mmCIF file of C-alpha atoms in Angstrom:
data_model
loop_
_atom_site.group_PDB
_atom_site.id
_atom_site.type_symbol
_atom_site.label_atom_id
_atom_site.label_comp_id
_atom_site.label_asym_id
_atom_site.label_seq_id
_atom_site.Cartn_x
_atom_site.Cartn_y
_atom_site.Cartn_z
ATOM 1 C CA MET A 1 -54.192 34.100 159.998
ATOM 2 C CA ASN A 2 -55.094 30.536 160.642
ATOM 3 C CA LYS A 3 -53.989 27.674 158.598
ATOM 4 C CA ARG A 4 -57.338 27.226 156.901
ATOM 5 C CA THR A 5 -57.440 30.736 155.686
ATOM 6 C CA TYR A 6 -53.877 30.474 154.469
ATOM 7 C CA GLN A 7 -54.706 27.347 152.545
ATOM 8 C CA ILE A 8 -57.673 29.018 150.900
ATOM 9 C CA ILE A 9 -55.659 32.064 149.973
ATOM 10 C CA SER A 10 -52.881 29.872 148.623
ATOM 11 C CA ALA A 11 -55.343 27.853 146.611
ATOM 12 C CA VAL A 12 -56.917 31.020 145.193
ATOM 13 C CA LEU A 13 -53.474 32.391 144.270
ATOM 14 C CA LEU A 14 -52.471 29.109 142.694
ATOM 15 C CA VAL A 15 -55.652 29.051 140.651
ATOM 16 C CA GLY A 16 -55.075 32.688 139.676
ATOM 17 C CA ILE A 17 -51.474 31.976 138.701
ATOM 18 C CA CYS A 18 -52.548 28.955 136.652
ATOM 19 C CA ALA A 19 -55.244 31.015 134.986
ATOM 20 C CA LEU A 20 -52.755 33.774 134.300
ATOM 21 C CA VAL A 21 -50.280 31.298 132.885
ATOM 22 C CA PHE A 22 -52.979 29.728 130.748
ATOM 23 C CA PHE A 23 -54.248 33.014 129.441
ATOM 24 C CA THR A 24 -50.714 34.242 128.915
ATOM 25 C CA PHE A 25 -49.791 31.116 126.964
ATOM 26 C CA GLN A 26 -52.992 31.334 124.966
ATOM 27 C CA ASN A 27 -52.391 34.980 124.109
ATOM 28 C CA TYR A 28 -48.776 34.198 123.230
ATOM 29 C CA SER A 29 -49.894 31.450 120.866
ATOM 30 C CA LYS A 30 -52.330 33.863 119.221
ATOM 31 C CA TYR A 31 -49.605 36.469 119.025
ATOM 32 C CA GLN A 32 -47.189 34.016 117.432
ATOM 33 C CA THR A 33 -49.847 32.900 114.975
ATOM 34 C CA ASN A 34 -50.703 36.501 114.132
ATOM 35 C CA LYS A 35 -47.005 37.283 113.800
ATOM 36 C CA ASP A 36 -46.516 34.412 111.350
ATOM 37 C CA ASN A 37 -49.606 35.472 109.423
ATOM 38 C CA TYR A 38 -48.333 39.037 109.346
ATOM 39 C CA THR A 39 -44.893 37.912 108.161
ATOM 40 C CA GLU A 40 -46.465 35.803 105.394
ATOM 41 C CA ALA A 41 -48.821 38.604 104.471
ATOM 42 C CA LYS A 42 -45.949 41.078 104.366
ATOM 43 C CA LYS A 43 -43.964 38.730 102.165
ATOM 44 C CA SER A 44 -46.932 38.382 99.802
ATOM 45 C CA PHE A 45 -47.392 42.148 99.866
ATOM 46 C CA ASP A 46 -43.720 42.763 99.074
ATOM 47 C CA THR A 47 -43.883 40.273 96.201
ATOM 48 C CA GLY A 48 -47.067 41.842 94.867
ATOM 49 C CA ASN A 49 -45.657 45.314 95.301
ATOM 50 C CA LYS A 50 -42.531 44.310 93.351
ATOM 51 C CA GLU A 51 -44.631 42.918 90.511
ATOM 52 C CA TYR A 52 -46.778 46.038 90.614
ATOM 53 C CA LEU A 53 -43.719 48.278 90.357
ATOM 54 C CA ALA A 54 -42.375 46.199 87.456
ATOM 55 C CA ALA A 55 -45.727 46.393 85.681
ATOM 56 C CA LYS A 56 -45.867 50.100 86.399
ATOM 57 C CA ASN A 57 -42.428 50.583 84.834
ATOM 58 C CA ILE A 58 -43.510 48.635 81.755
ATOM 59 C CA PHE A 59 -46.682 50.695 81.487
ATOM 60 C CA GLU A 60 -44.795 53.969 81.909
ATOM 61 C CA LYS A 61 -42.246 52.940 79.238
ATOM 62 C CA ALA A 62 -45.032 51.885 76.873
ATOM 63 C CA GLU A 63 -46.812 55.160 77.542
ATOM 64 C CA LYS A 64 -43.605 57.090 76.786
ATOM 65 C CA ASP A 65 -43.033 55.114 73.553
ATOM 66 C CA TYR A 66 -46.631 55.761 72.540
ATOM 67 C CA ASN A 67 -46.284 59.476 73.182
ATOM 68 C CA ASP A 68 -42.977 59.590 71.293
ATOM 69 C CA THR A 69 -44.522 57.706 68.369
ATOM 70 C CA LYS A 70 -47.539 59.978 68.411
ATOM 71 C CA ASP A 71 -45.259 63.032 68.329
ATOM 72 C CA LYS A 72 -43.227 61.576 65.430
ATOM 73 C CA TYR A 73 -46.421 60.703 63.557
ATOM 74 C CA ALA A 74 -47.710 64.229 64.075
ATOM 75 C CA GLU A 75 -44.364 65.600 62.811
ATOM 76 C CA LEU A 76 -44.406 63.333 59.747
ATOM 77 C CA LYS A 77 -48.014 64.215 59.041
ATOM 78 C CA THR A 78 -47.152 67.907 59.181
ATOM 79 C CA LYS A 79 -44.215 67.401 56.783
ATOM 80 C CA ALA A 80 -46.349 65.288 54.426
ATOM 81 C CA GLU A 81 -49.074 67.920 54.339
ATOM 82 C CA SER A 82 -46.459 70.592 53.706
ATOM 83 C CA GLU A 83 -44.904 68.600 50.836
ATOM 84 C CA ALA A 84 -48.348 67.893 49.393
ATOM 85 C CA LYS A 85 -49.060 71.606 49.345
ATOM 86 C CA LYS A 86 -45.743 72.211 47.596
ATOM 87 C CA VAL A 87 -46.558 69.533 44.983
ATOM 88 C CA ASP A 88 -50.011 71.005 44.452
ATOM 89 C CA THR A 89 -48.469 74.440 44.066
ATOM 90 C CA SER A 90 -45.794 73.176 41.635
ATOM 91 C CA LEU A 91 -48.357 71.230 39.605
ATOM 92 C CA GLN A 92 -50.649 74.205 39.377
ATOM 93 C CA LYS A 93 -47.706 76.379 38.377
ATOM 94 C CA TYR A 94 -46.764 73.826 35.701
ATOM 95 C CA LEU A 95 -50.345 73.747 34.404
ATOM 96 C CA ASP A 96 -50.482 77.531 34.391
ATOM 97 C CA ASN A 97 -47.182 77.671 32.486
ATOM 98 C CA GLY A 98 -48.532 75.120 29.991
ATOM 99 C CA THR A 99 -51.651 77.210 29.455
ATOM 100 C CA ASN A 100 -49.572 80.357 29.051
ATOM 101 C CA THR A 101 -47.277 78.562 26.574
ATOM 102 C CA ASN A 102 -50.242 77.385 24.487
ATOM 103 C CA ASP A 103 -51.616 80.902 24.462
ATOM 104 C CA LEU A 104 -48.198 82.230 23.484
ATOM 105 C CA LEU A 105 -47.844 79.708 20.647
ATOM 106 C CA ALA A 106 -51.254 80.638 19.292
ATOM 107 C CA THR A 107 -50.347 84.317 19.458
ATOM 108 C CA MET A 108 -46.995 83.632 17.748
ATOM 109 C CA SER A 109 -48.708 81.612 15.025
ATOM 110 C CA ASP A 110 -51.087 84.497 14.349
ATOM 111 C CA LYS A 111 -48.215 86.964 14.276
ATOM 112 C CA LEU A 112 -46.145 84.676 12.060
ATOM 113 C CA SER A 113 -48.946 84.356 9.508
ATOM 114 C CA SER A 114 -49.361 88.115 9.371
ATOM 115 C CA MET A 115 -45.647 88.875 8.980
ATOM 116 C CA GLU A 116 -44.087 89.414 5.605
ATOM 117 C CA ALA A 117 -40.477 88.440 4.993
ATOM 118 C CA LEU A 118 -38.043 90.528 3.015
ATOM 119 C CA GLU A 119 -37.603 89.631 -0.627
ATOM 120 C CA GLY A 120 -35.549 86.451 -0.999
ATOM 121 C CA THR A 121 -36.272 85.292 2.556
ATOM 122 C CA VAL A 122 -38.997 83.376 4.392
ATOM 123 C CA PHE A 123 -40.131 83.108 7.975
ATOM 124 C CA ARG A 124 -40.049 79.575 9.337
ATOM 125 C CA LYS A 125 -40.505 77.984 12.733
ATOM 126 C CA PRO A 126 -37.368 77.191 14.758
ATOM 127 C CA GLU A 127 -36.029 73.670 14.290
ATOM 128 C CA ASN A 128 -36.105 71.174 17.152
ATOM 129 C CA GLY A 129 -38.491 73.429 19.046
ATOM 130 C CA THR A 130 -35.689 75.770 20.190
ATOM 131 C CA GLY A 131 -36.589 79.378 20.839
ATOM 132 C CA ASN A 132 -39.877 81.179 20.287
ATOM 133 C CA LYS A 133 -39.093 83.695 17.562
ATOM 134 C CA PRO A 134 -39.495 82.691 13.906
ATOM 135 C CA ILE A 135 -36.305 82.428 11.866
ATOM 136 C CA LEU A 136 -35.767 84.690 8.880
ATOM 137 C CA ALA A 137 -34.145 82.318 6.390
ATOM 138 C CA HIS A 138 -32.797 83.021 2.885
ATOM 139 C CA THR A 139 -34.356 81.071 0.018
ATOM 140 C CA THR A 140 -31.110 81.178 -1.974
ATOM 141 C CA PRO A 141 -28.592 81.119 0.871
ATOM 142 C CA THR A 142 -24.840 81.196 0.831
ATOM 143 C CA ILE A 143 -22.976 78.216 2.279
ATOM 144 C CA GLU A 144 -22.738 79.910 5.673
ATOM 145 C CA GLN A 145 -26.394 80.942 5.618
ATOM 146 C CA ALA A 146 -27.489 77.441 4.615
ATOM 147 C CA LYS A 147 -25.582 75.855 7.491
ATOM 148 C CA GLU A 148 -26.967 78.352 10.004
ATOM 149 C CA GLU A 149 -30.523 78.907 8.762
ATOM 150 C CA TRP A 150 -31.290 75.482 7.224
ATOM 151 C CA PRO A 151 -29.279 72.964 9.322
ATOM 152 C CA ASP A 152 -31.721 70.081 8.731
ATOM 153 C CA PHE A 153 -31.683 70.614 4.971
ATOM 154 C CA TRP A 154 -27.895 70.879 5.052
ATOM 155 C CA GLU A 155 -27.647 67.520 6.807
ATOM 156 C CA GLU A 156 -30.171 65.996 4.388
ATOM 157 C CA GLY A 157 -28.262 67.323 1.381
ATOM 158 C CA SER A 158 -25.006 65.990 2.803
ATOM 159 C CA GLU A 159 -26.463 62.470 3.190
ATOM 160 C CA ILE A 160 -27.787 62.436 -0.384
ATOM 161 C CA SER A 161 -24.430 63.686 -1.672
ATOM 162 C CA LYS A 162 -22.607 60.877 0.161
ATOM 163 C CA ILE A 163 -24.732 58.328 -1.711
ATOM 164 C CA ILE A 164 -24.197 59.945 -5.103
ATOM 165 C CA ASN A 165 -20.461 60.468 -4.573
ATOM 166 C CA ARG A 166 -19.538 57.104 -3.024
ATOM 167 C CA GLY A 167 -16.250 57.384 -1.149
ATOM 168 C CA ASN A 168 -15.558 60.945 -2.348
ATOM 169 C CA ILE A 169 -15.715 64.136 -0.331
ATOM 170 C CA THR A 170 -18.560 66.326 -1.571
ATOM 171 C CA PRO A 171 -17.657 70.014 -1.806
ATOM 172 C CA ASP A 172 -19.875 72.420 0.122
ATOM 173 C CA GLU A 173 -20.921 74.060 -3.150
ATOM 174 C CA ALA A 174 -22.537 70.797 -4.303
ATOM 175 C CA ILE A 175 -24.332 70.324 -0.983
ATOM 176 C CA LEU A 176 -25.571 73.915 -1.243
ATOM 177 C CA GLU A 177 -27.334 73.051 -4.528
ATOM 178 C CA ARG A 178 -29.142 70.209 -2.767
ATOM 179 C CA VAL A 179 -30.201 72.594 0.017
ATOM 180 C CA LYS A 180 -31.569 75.105 -2.506
ATOM 181 C CA ASP A 181 -33.598 72.374 -4.225
ATOM 182 C CA LEU A 182 -34.899 71.196 -0.852
ATOM 183 C CA ILE A 183 -36.000 74.742 -0.035
ATOM 184 C CA ALA A 184 -37.687 75.147 -3.417
ATOM 185 C CA THR A 185 -39.309 71.714 -3.885
ATOM 186 C CA GLY A 186 -38.919 69.737 -0.673
ATOM 187 C CA ARG A 187 -36.685 67.263 -2.546
ATOM 188 C CA PRO A 188 -32.894 67.276 -3.073
ATOM 189 C CA TYR A 189 -33.284 67.375 -6.875
ATOM 190 C CA LYS A 190 -35.832 69.116 -9.062
ATOM 191 C CA ASP A 191 -37.911 66.952 -11.363
ATOM 192 C CA ASN A 192 -35.985 65.717 -14.427
ATOM 193 C CA GLU A 193 -32.690 66.642 -12.725
ATOM 194 C CA TRP A 194 -32.080 63.460 -10.720
ATOM 195 C CA PRO A 195 -28.719 61.742 -11.397
ATOM 196 C CA GLU A 196 -28.971 59.143 -14.145
ATOM 197 C CA GLU A 197 -26.448 56.834 -12.484
ATOM 198 C CA TYR A 198 -24.102 56.558 -9.522
ATOM 199 C CA THR A 199 -21.600 53.968 -8.330
ATOM 200 C CA SER A 200 -22.688 51.016 -6.206
ATOM 201 C CA PRO A 201 -21.277 50.649 -2.660
ATOM 202 C CA ASP A 202 -18.808 47.987 -3.843
ATOM 203 C CA GLY A 203 -17.577 50.330 -6.560
ATOM 204 C CA VAL A 204 -18.010 47.638 -9.208
ATOM 205 C CA ARG A 205 -21.099 48.709 -11.107
ATOM 206 C CA GLY A 206 -23.463 51.590 -11.619
ATOM 207 C CA ILE A 207 -26.885 52.039 -10.024
ATOM 208 C CA THR A 208 -29.201 53.474 -12.666
ATOM 209 C CA ILE A 209 -32.320 55.565 -12.364
ATOM 210 C CA GLY A 210 -35.547 53.554 -12.466
ATOM 211 C CA THR A 211 -34.147 50.490 -10.679
ATOM 212 C CA PRO A 212 -35.253 49.253 -7.243
ATOM 213 C CA SER A 213 -31.716 49.787 -5.909
ATOM 214 C CA TYR A 214 -31.814 53.445 -6.936
ATOM 215 C CA ASP A 215 -35.170 53.964 -5.234
ATOM 216 C CA SER A 216 -34.027 52.118 -2.094
ATOM 217 C CA ASP A 217 -30.924 54.323 -1.755
ATOM 218 C CA LEU A 218 -32.456 57.707 -2.604
ATOM 219 C CA GLY A 219 -36.038 57.312 -1.412
ATOM 220 C CA THR A 220 -37.571 57.776 -4.868
ATOM 221 C CA ASN A 221 -40.205 55.625 -6.570
ATOM 222 C CA PHE A 222 -39.140 55.614 -10.194
ATOM 223 C CA SER A 223 -39.424 51.797 -10.329
ATOM 224 C CA GLY A 224 -42.922 51.814 -8.856
ATOM 225 C CA ASP A 225 -41.843 49.520 -6.018
ATOM 226 C CA ASN A 226 -41.135 52.149 -3.348
ATOM 227 C CA SER A 227 -44.356 54.106 -2.890
ATOM 228 C CA GLY A 228 -43.449 54.804 0.729
ATOM 229 C CA GLY A 229 -40.173 56.524 -0.191
ATOM 230 C CA LYS A 230 -39.508 60.002 1.170
ATOM 231 C CA TYR A 231 -39.285 61.451 -2.344
ATOM 232 C CA ALA A 232 -41.782 59.069 -3.979
ATOM 233 C CA ALA A 233 -43.522 62.003 -5.683
ATOM 234 C CA ALA A 234 -40.387 62.889 -7.652
ATOM 235 C CA LYS A 235 -40.573 62.563 -11.456
ATOM 236 C CA ASP A 236 -37.889 62.255 -14.099
ATOM 237 C CA ASN A 237 -38.341 61.652 -17.819
ATOM 238 C CA LYS A 238 -35.023 59.822 -17.933
ATOM 239 C CA VAL A 239 -36.816 56.872 -16.350
ATOM 240 C CA SER A 240 -38.984 56.158 -19.414
ATOM 241 C CA GLU A 241 -36.018 56.768 -21.695
ATOM 242 C CA LYS A 242 -33.855 54.442 -19.626
ATOM 243 C CA HIS A 243 -36.589 51.800 -19.598
ATOM 244 C CA SER A 244 -36.873 51.921 -23.394
ATOM 245 C CA ALA A 245 -33.092 51.684 -23.816
ATOM 246 C CA THR A 246 -32.635 48.833 -21.347
ATOM 247 C CA SER A 247 -35.860 46.851 -21.719
ATOM 248 C CA ASN A 248 -33.875 44.261 -23.680
ATOM 249 C CA GLU A 249 -31.252 44.014 -20.947
ATOM 250 C CA PRO A 250 -31.844 41.728 -17.940
ATOM 251 C CA PRO A 251 -31.654 43.215 -14.446
ATOM 252 C CA SER A 252 -28.424 42.943 -12.520
ATOM 253 C CA LYS A 253 -28.106 40.163 -9.953
ATOM 254 C CA GLU A 254 -28.488 42.642 -7.103
ATOM 255 C CA GLU A 255 -31.576 44.219 -8.642
ATOM 256 C CA ALA A 256 -33.105 40.775 -9.240
ATOM 257 C CA TYR A 257 -32.404 39.749 -5.647
ATOM 258 C CA ILE A 258 -34.034 42.927 -4.304
ATOM 259 C CA ALA A 259 -37.151 42.336 -6.431
ATOM 260 C CA VAL A 260 -37.541 38.635 -5.564
ATOM 261 C CA LYS A 261 -36.919 39.209 -1.844
ATOM 262 C CA LYS A 262 -39.681 41.763 -1.827
ATOM 263 C CA TYR A 263 -41.871 39.296 -3.750
ATOM 264 C CA ASP A 264 -41.248 36.655 -1.043
ATOM 265 C CA GLY A 265 -41.890 39.089 1.806
ATOM 266 C CA ASN A 266 -38.208 39.204 2.860
ATOM 267 C CA ASP A 267 -38.469 35.707 4.360
ATOM 268 C CA PRO A 268 -35.183 35.111 6.278
ATOM 269 C CA ASP A 269 -35.417 31.347 5.666
ATOM 270 C CA ILE A 270 -35.141 31.715 1.881
ATOM 271 C CA VAL A 271 -31.815 31.907 0.039
ATOM 272 C CA TYR A 272 -31.409 32.696 -3.659
ATOM 273 C CA ASN A 273 -29.109 31.557 -6.436
ATOM 274 C CA ASP A 274 -28.583 33.202 -9.795
ATOM 275 C CA VAL A 275 -29.349 30.615 -12.513
ATOM 276 C CA GLU A 276 -29.262 32.311 -15.919
ATOM 277 C CA THR A 277 -30.374 35.251 -18.046
ATOM 278 C CA GLY A 278 -32.564 35.134 -21.105
ATOM 279 C CA LYS A 279 -35.335 36.723 -23.176
ATOM 280 C CA ASP A 280 -38.924 35.804 -23.885
ATOM 281 C CA SER A 281 -42.026 37.576 -25.120
ATOM 282 C CA LYS A 282 -42.054 39.802 -22.038
ATOM 283 C CA GLY A 283 -38.473 40.942 -22.435
ATOM 284 C CA ALA A 284 -35.096 40.238 -20.872
ATOM 285 C CA TYR A 285 -35.071 38.431 -17.548
ATOM 286 C CA ARG A 286 -32.833 36.865 -14.926
ATOM 287 C CA LYS A 287 -33.854 33.458 -13.559
ATOM 288 C CA ILE A 288 -33.456 32.980 -9.789
ATOM 289 C CA LYS A 289 -33.749 29.768 -7.777
ATOM 290 C CA ALA A 290 -35.233 29.972 -4.268
ATOM 291 C CA SER A 291 -34.333 27.443 -1.544
ATOM 292 C CA SER A 292 -35.255 26.905 2.114
ATOM 293 C CA LYS A 293 -32.327 26.958 4.544
ATOM 294 C CA SER A 294 -34.269 25.004 7.188
ATOM 295 C CA ALA A 295 -35.209 22.275 4.711
ATOM 296 C CA GLN A 296 -31.584 21.993 3.568
ATOM 297 C CA ALA A 297 -30.463 21.710 7.189
ATOM 298 C CA GLN A 298 -32.725 18.650 7.550
ATOM 299 C CA GLY A 299 -31.040 16.946 4.606
ATOM 300 C CA GLY A 300 -33.464 17.870 1.835
ATOM 301 C CA SER A 301 -32.791 19.823 -1.342
ATOM 302 C CA GLY A 302 -34.775 22.734 0.054
ATOM 303 C CA SER A 303 -35.830 23.815 -3.452
ATOM 304 C CA LEU A 304 -38.850 26.129 -3.446
ATOM 305 C CA GLY A 305 -38.943 26.844 -7.178
ATOM 306 C CA PHE A 306 -37.794 29.342 -9.784
ATOM 307 C CA VAL A 307 -38.786 32.855 -10.776
ATOM 308 C CA LYS A 308 -37.992 35.195 -13.649
ATOM 309 C CA VAL A 309 -37.178 38.790 -12.788
ATOM 310 C CA TYR A 310 -37.586 41.232 -15.686
ATOM 311 C CA SER A 311 -35.805 44.507 -16.207
ATOM 312 C CA ASP A 312 -38.815 46.488 -14.979
ATOM 313 C CA GLY A 313 -38.820 44.544 -11.680
ATOM 314 C CA THR A 314 -41.697 42.216 -12.549
ATOM 315 C CA VAL A 315 -41.412 38.775 -10.895
ATOM 316 C CA VAL A 316 -43.003 35.708 -12.554
ATOM 317 C CA GLU A 317 -42.898 32.164 -11.213
ATOM 318 C CA THR A 318 -41.457 29.614 -13.621
ATOM 319 C CA THR A 319 -39.843 26.174 -13.797
ATOM 320 C CA ALA A 320 -36.277 24.960 -14.114
ATOM 321 C CA THR A 321 -36.739 24.161 -17.846
ATOM 322 C CA ASP A 322 -38.869 27.128 -18.917
#
């Protein structure tokens, strides 16, 4: 090989080596760039994947909570529907029982009206709504029978007896008489058999028949001022006799106060003072002065005027000098 050929071959090899080096360096640069891009892409992927997994966990937990809630709701709905059915059943049962009870009461009423009691007894409905069977009660009971068969009348007779016998124990025999009168007339005393007088609560004076105090205590209306009394229909001829005997006597202070308070509508602001007793063309009277507590509290006299209260309970306005 001559020198020229060698030089050519060497030049070709050198150019080849340079080209190889250039292409190798170029490919290495691309590789490095691709490697960096891959590393960055992988990092981004890992970050995204981590966020995805976190979001997935949140979604899965939310889905589980939703399913749990849905199951609990379904369970509660089932219980609610079951309870509603029970309530409907109970209500219907209650309504059915009510209907049956009404039917039973009507049947009992028909049977009761068709039944005949033995002589000296009556059929009556149970007191306080207890029981369904009518009670066979004696019309002239013994003490034991009265307490058992007529407990309300026994209590009523006892209360009346306490008023008549202030502070004293009433024997059962006396209460029994009140029960018998209640059975017979619906009142604790028969007409014309009411007590003429009993002792006042303070034990100082007597309360007489025909006075407002008597009617207020016993529920009668002998004075004509207690039409709403329980025994307002009661009558007693002692009232007219007592009125004739006492028409010339003024009413007691208590009786006068009761009459004038009623006249003034039981005004709590009014106070009364007993002034005097006297007689005029209308009969005996007691003069009462009325005063206003609120007016007196403001420094005034508070005087509202004077009235005369007569023995029959009549109230007439008057003056201080009349």
